[in-house]
Short mmCIF file of C-alpha atoms in Angstrom, two decimals:
data_model
loop_
_atom_site.label_atom_id
_atom_site.label_comp_id
_atom_site.label_asym_id
_atom_site.label_seq_id
_atom_site.Cartn_x
_atom_site.Cartn_y
_atom_site.Cartn_z
CA UNK A 1 -109.93 88.84 15.49
CA UNK A 2 -108.32 85.63 14.34
CA UNK A 3 -105.21 84.20 15.94
CA UNK A 4 -102.19 85.82 14.32
CA UNK A 5 -104.02 89.11 13.82
CA UNK A 6 -102.86 92.10 15.80
CA UNK A 7 -103.20 95.87 15.83
CA UNK A 8 -100.08 97.84 16.67
CA UNK A 9 -98.77 101.40 16.39
CA UNK A 10 -97.45 102.18 12.92
CA UNK A 11 -93.78 102.97 12.41
CA UNK A 12 -92.64 106.18 10.64
CA UNK A 13 -90.83 104.20 7.95
CA UNK A 14 -94.21 102.67 6.98
CA UNK A 15 -95.70 106.02 5.89
CA UNK A 16 -95.29 105.45 2.14
CA UNK A 17 -96.51 101.87 2.38
CA UNK A 18 -99.64 103.02 4.24
CA UNK A 19 -100.20 105.89 1.80
CA UNK A 20 -100.06 103.41 -1.08
CA UNK A 21 -102.50 101.12 0.73
CA UNK A 22 -104.92 104.04 1.17
CA UNK A 23 -104.65 104.85 -2.54
CA UNK A 24 -105.34 101.22 -3.57
CA UNK A 25 -108.27 101.00 -1.18
CA UNK A 26 -109.81 104.25 -2.46
CA UNK A 27 -109.37 103.07 -6.08
CA UNK A 28 -111.33 99.92 -5.19
CA UNK A 29 -114.53 101.96 -5.56
CA UNK A 30 -114.00 102.43 -9.29
CA UNK A 31 -112.96 106.07 -9.38
CA UNK A 32 -111.35 107.13 -12.67
CA UNK A 33 -107.64 107.94 -13.07
CA UNK A 34 -108.18 111.71 -13.06
CA UNK A 35 -110.10 111.55 -9.80
CA UNK A 36 -107.52 109.28 -8.21
CA UNK A 37 -104.65 111.54 -9.29
CA UNK A 38 -106.29 114.37 -7.32
CA UNK A 39 -106.56 112.09 -4.28
CA UNK A 40 -102.88 111.11 -4.15
CA UNK A 41 -101.70 113.95 -1.85
CA UNK A 42 -104.72 113.95 0.50
CA UNK A 43 -104.19 110.21 1.02
CA UNK A 44 -100.58 110.60 2.18
CA UNK A 45 -99.88 109.42 5.71
CA UNK A 46 -97.34 111.62 7.44
CA UNK A 47 -94.40 110.13 9.33
CA UNK A 48 -94.98 112.89 11.91
CA UNK A 49 -98.51 111.68 12.69
CA UNK A 50 -97.16 108.15 12.96
CA UNK A 51 -94.41 109.29 15.35
CA UNK A 52 -97.05 111.07 17.46
CA UNK A 53 -98.93 107.77 17.96
CA UNK A 54 -101.92 108.63 15.77
CA UNK A 55 -101.67 105.74 13.30
CA UNK A 56 -102.31 102.04 13.96
CA UNK A 57 -101.94 99.10 11.59
CA UNK A 58 -103.67 95.74 11.51
CA UNK A 59 -101.40 92.82 10.66
CA UNK A 60 -102.52 89.32 9.83
CA UNK A 61 -100.16 86.58 8.77
CA UNK A 62 -97.27 89.03 9.00
CA UNK A 63 -98.83 91.38 6.41
CA UNK A 64 -100.36 94.81 6.92
CA UNK A 65 -104.04 94.45 5.95
CA UNK A 66 -105.28 97.89 6.98
CA UNK A 67 -104.74 100.94 9.14
CA UNK A 68 -106.39 103.94 10.71
CA UNK A 69 -105.35 107.41 11.82
CA UNK A 70 -107.02 109.18 14.74
CA UNK A 71 -106.33 112.91 15.08
CA UNK A 72 -107.73 115.81 17.08
CA UNK A 73 -107.36 117.19 20.56
CA UNK A 74 -109.62 117.18 23.58
CA UNK A 75 -113.07 115.63 23.47
CA UNK A 76 -113.38 115.56 19.68
CA UNK A 77 -111.32 113.10 17.64
CA UNK A 78 -111.35 112.70 13.89
CA UNK A 79 -110.93 109.40 12.12
CA UNK A 80 -108.71 110.80 9.38
CA UNK A 81 -108.10 107.45 7.68
CA UNK A 82 -109.45 103.94 7.90
CA UNK A 83 -108.41 101.80 4.95
CA UNK A 84 -108.19 98.08 4.25
CA UNK A 85 -106.40 96.35 1.38
CA UNK A 86 -108.93 95.90 -1.45
CA UNK A 87 -108.62 92.08 -1.43
CA UNK A 88 -109.29 92.08 2.31
CA UNK A 89 -112.47 94.20 2.30
CA UNK A 90 -115.32 92.24 3.87
CA UNK A 91 -113.10 90.05 6.07
CA UNK A 92 -113.73 91.93 9.32
CA UNK A 93 -110.51 93.94 9.35
CA UNK A 94 -112.34 97.24 8.99
CA UNK A 95 -114.56 96.44 11.96
CA UNK A 96 -111.53 95.40 14.05
CA UNK A 97 -109.77 98.67 13.19
CA UNK A 98 -112.94 100.64 13.98
CA UNK A 99 -113.37 99.01 17.40
CA UNK A 100 -109.71 99.69 18.20
CA UNK A 101 -110.14 103.33 17.13
CA UNK A 102 -113.19 103.68 19.40
CA UNK A 103 -111.27 102.28 22.38
CA UNK A 104 -108.28 104.52 21.61
CA UNK A 105 -110.48 107.61 21.34
CA UNK A 106 -112.13 106.83 24.70
CA UNK A 107 -108.76 106.32 26.41
CA UNK A 108 -107.62 109.65 24.95
CA UNK A 109 -110.57 111.48 26.49
CA UNK A 110 -112.87 111.85 23.50
CA UNK A 111 -116.64 111.95 23.70
CA UNK A 112 -117.15 111.70 19.92
CA UNK A 113 -115.45 110.72 16.70
CA UNK A 114 -115.99 112.67 13.49
CA UNK A 115 -115.48 111.06 10.09
CA UNK A 116 -115.23 112.78 6.71
CA UNK A 117 -116.46 109.69 4.91
CA UNK A 118 -116.09 108.58 1.34
CA UNK A 119 -119.68 108.13 0.09
CA UNK A 120 -118.96 104.43 -0.53
CA UNK A 121 -117.84 103.97 3.10
CA UNK A 122 -120.90 105.65 4.63
CA UNK A 123 -122.84 102.34 4.94
CA UNK A 124 -119.91 100.83 6.86
CA UNK A 125 -119.84 103.70 9.37
CA UNK A 126 -123.63 103.55 9.73
CA UNK A 127 -123.34 99.83 10.49
CA UNK A 128 -120.73 100.70 13.14
CA UNK A 129 -123.21 103.08 14.81
CA UNK A 130 -122.15 106.44 13.38
CA UNK A 131 -124.77 108.82 12.05
CA UNK A 132 -124.62 111.41 9.31
CA UNK A 133 -124.63 114.93 10.75
CA UNK A 134 -123.91 116.96 7.61
CA UNK A 135 -121.51 117.38 4.73
CA UNK A 136 -117.98 118.73 4.36
CA UNK A 137 -116.07 119.83 1.27
CA UNK A 138 -113.57 117.38 -0.19
CA UNK A 139 -109.94 118.41 0.21
CA UNK A 140 -109.12 116.71 -3.11
CA UNK A 141 -111.96 117.66 -5.46
CA UNK A 142 -113.27 121.26 -5.45
CA UNK A 143 -117.07 121.34 -5.28
CA UNK A 144 -117.40 117.74 -4.11
CA UNK A 145 -119.13 117.24 -0.78
CA UNK A 146 -118.50 114.31 1.54
CA UNK A 147 -120.72 112.83 4.25
CA UNK A 148 -119.81 114.07 7.73
CA UNK A 149 -120.41 111.24 10.17
CA UNK A 150 -120.32 111.29 13.97
CA UNK A 151 -120.03 108.52 16.52
CA UNK A 152 -121.03 109.36 20.09
CA UNK A 153 -118.69 107.70 22.58
CA UNK A 154 -120.95 108.55 25.54
CA UNK A 155 -123.64 106.11 24.47
CA UNK A 156 -124.08 103.02 26.64
#
């Protein structure tokens, strides 16, 4: 990461700001308005999850550029969200957030991370070392299936 870039725990009062960031980032892929309207609620970040230490933000130059949410108990964690501001996609922020999430999951006792990936994000997760292990139904769009990715934390 560049000097001036840091990853820190999110604050509960940032929930709406992070939810809006997730919405903008999802819209980057060219989804139509009807589709995006159905995604609004599933993309909401809860202040409760933030307060429980599950959400981390990446700041650069004093601005939030992206965030992730890591949920789950025991050995299996789920990367619930990983979003970067649309203008910042391709600048390495996603990779920095991913590497932080991997370290956090290991510290919290996980042996794997599951990701319900947007189809457009699947190549990113593959590049990070995750593999597709199946499909899961979308929580926003009935009948739509999403790639289920897994990253094994036990690998050398």
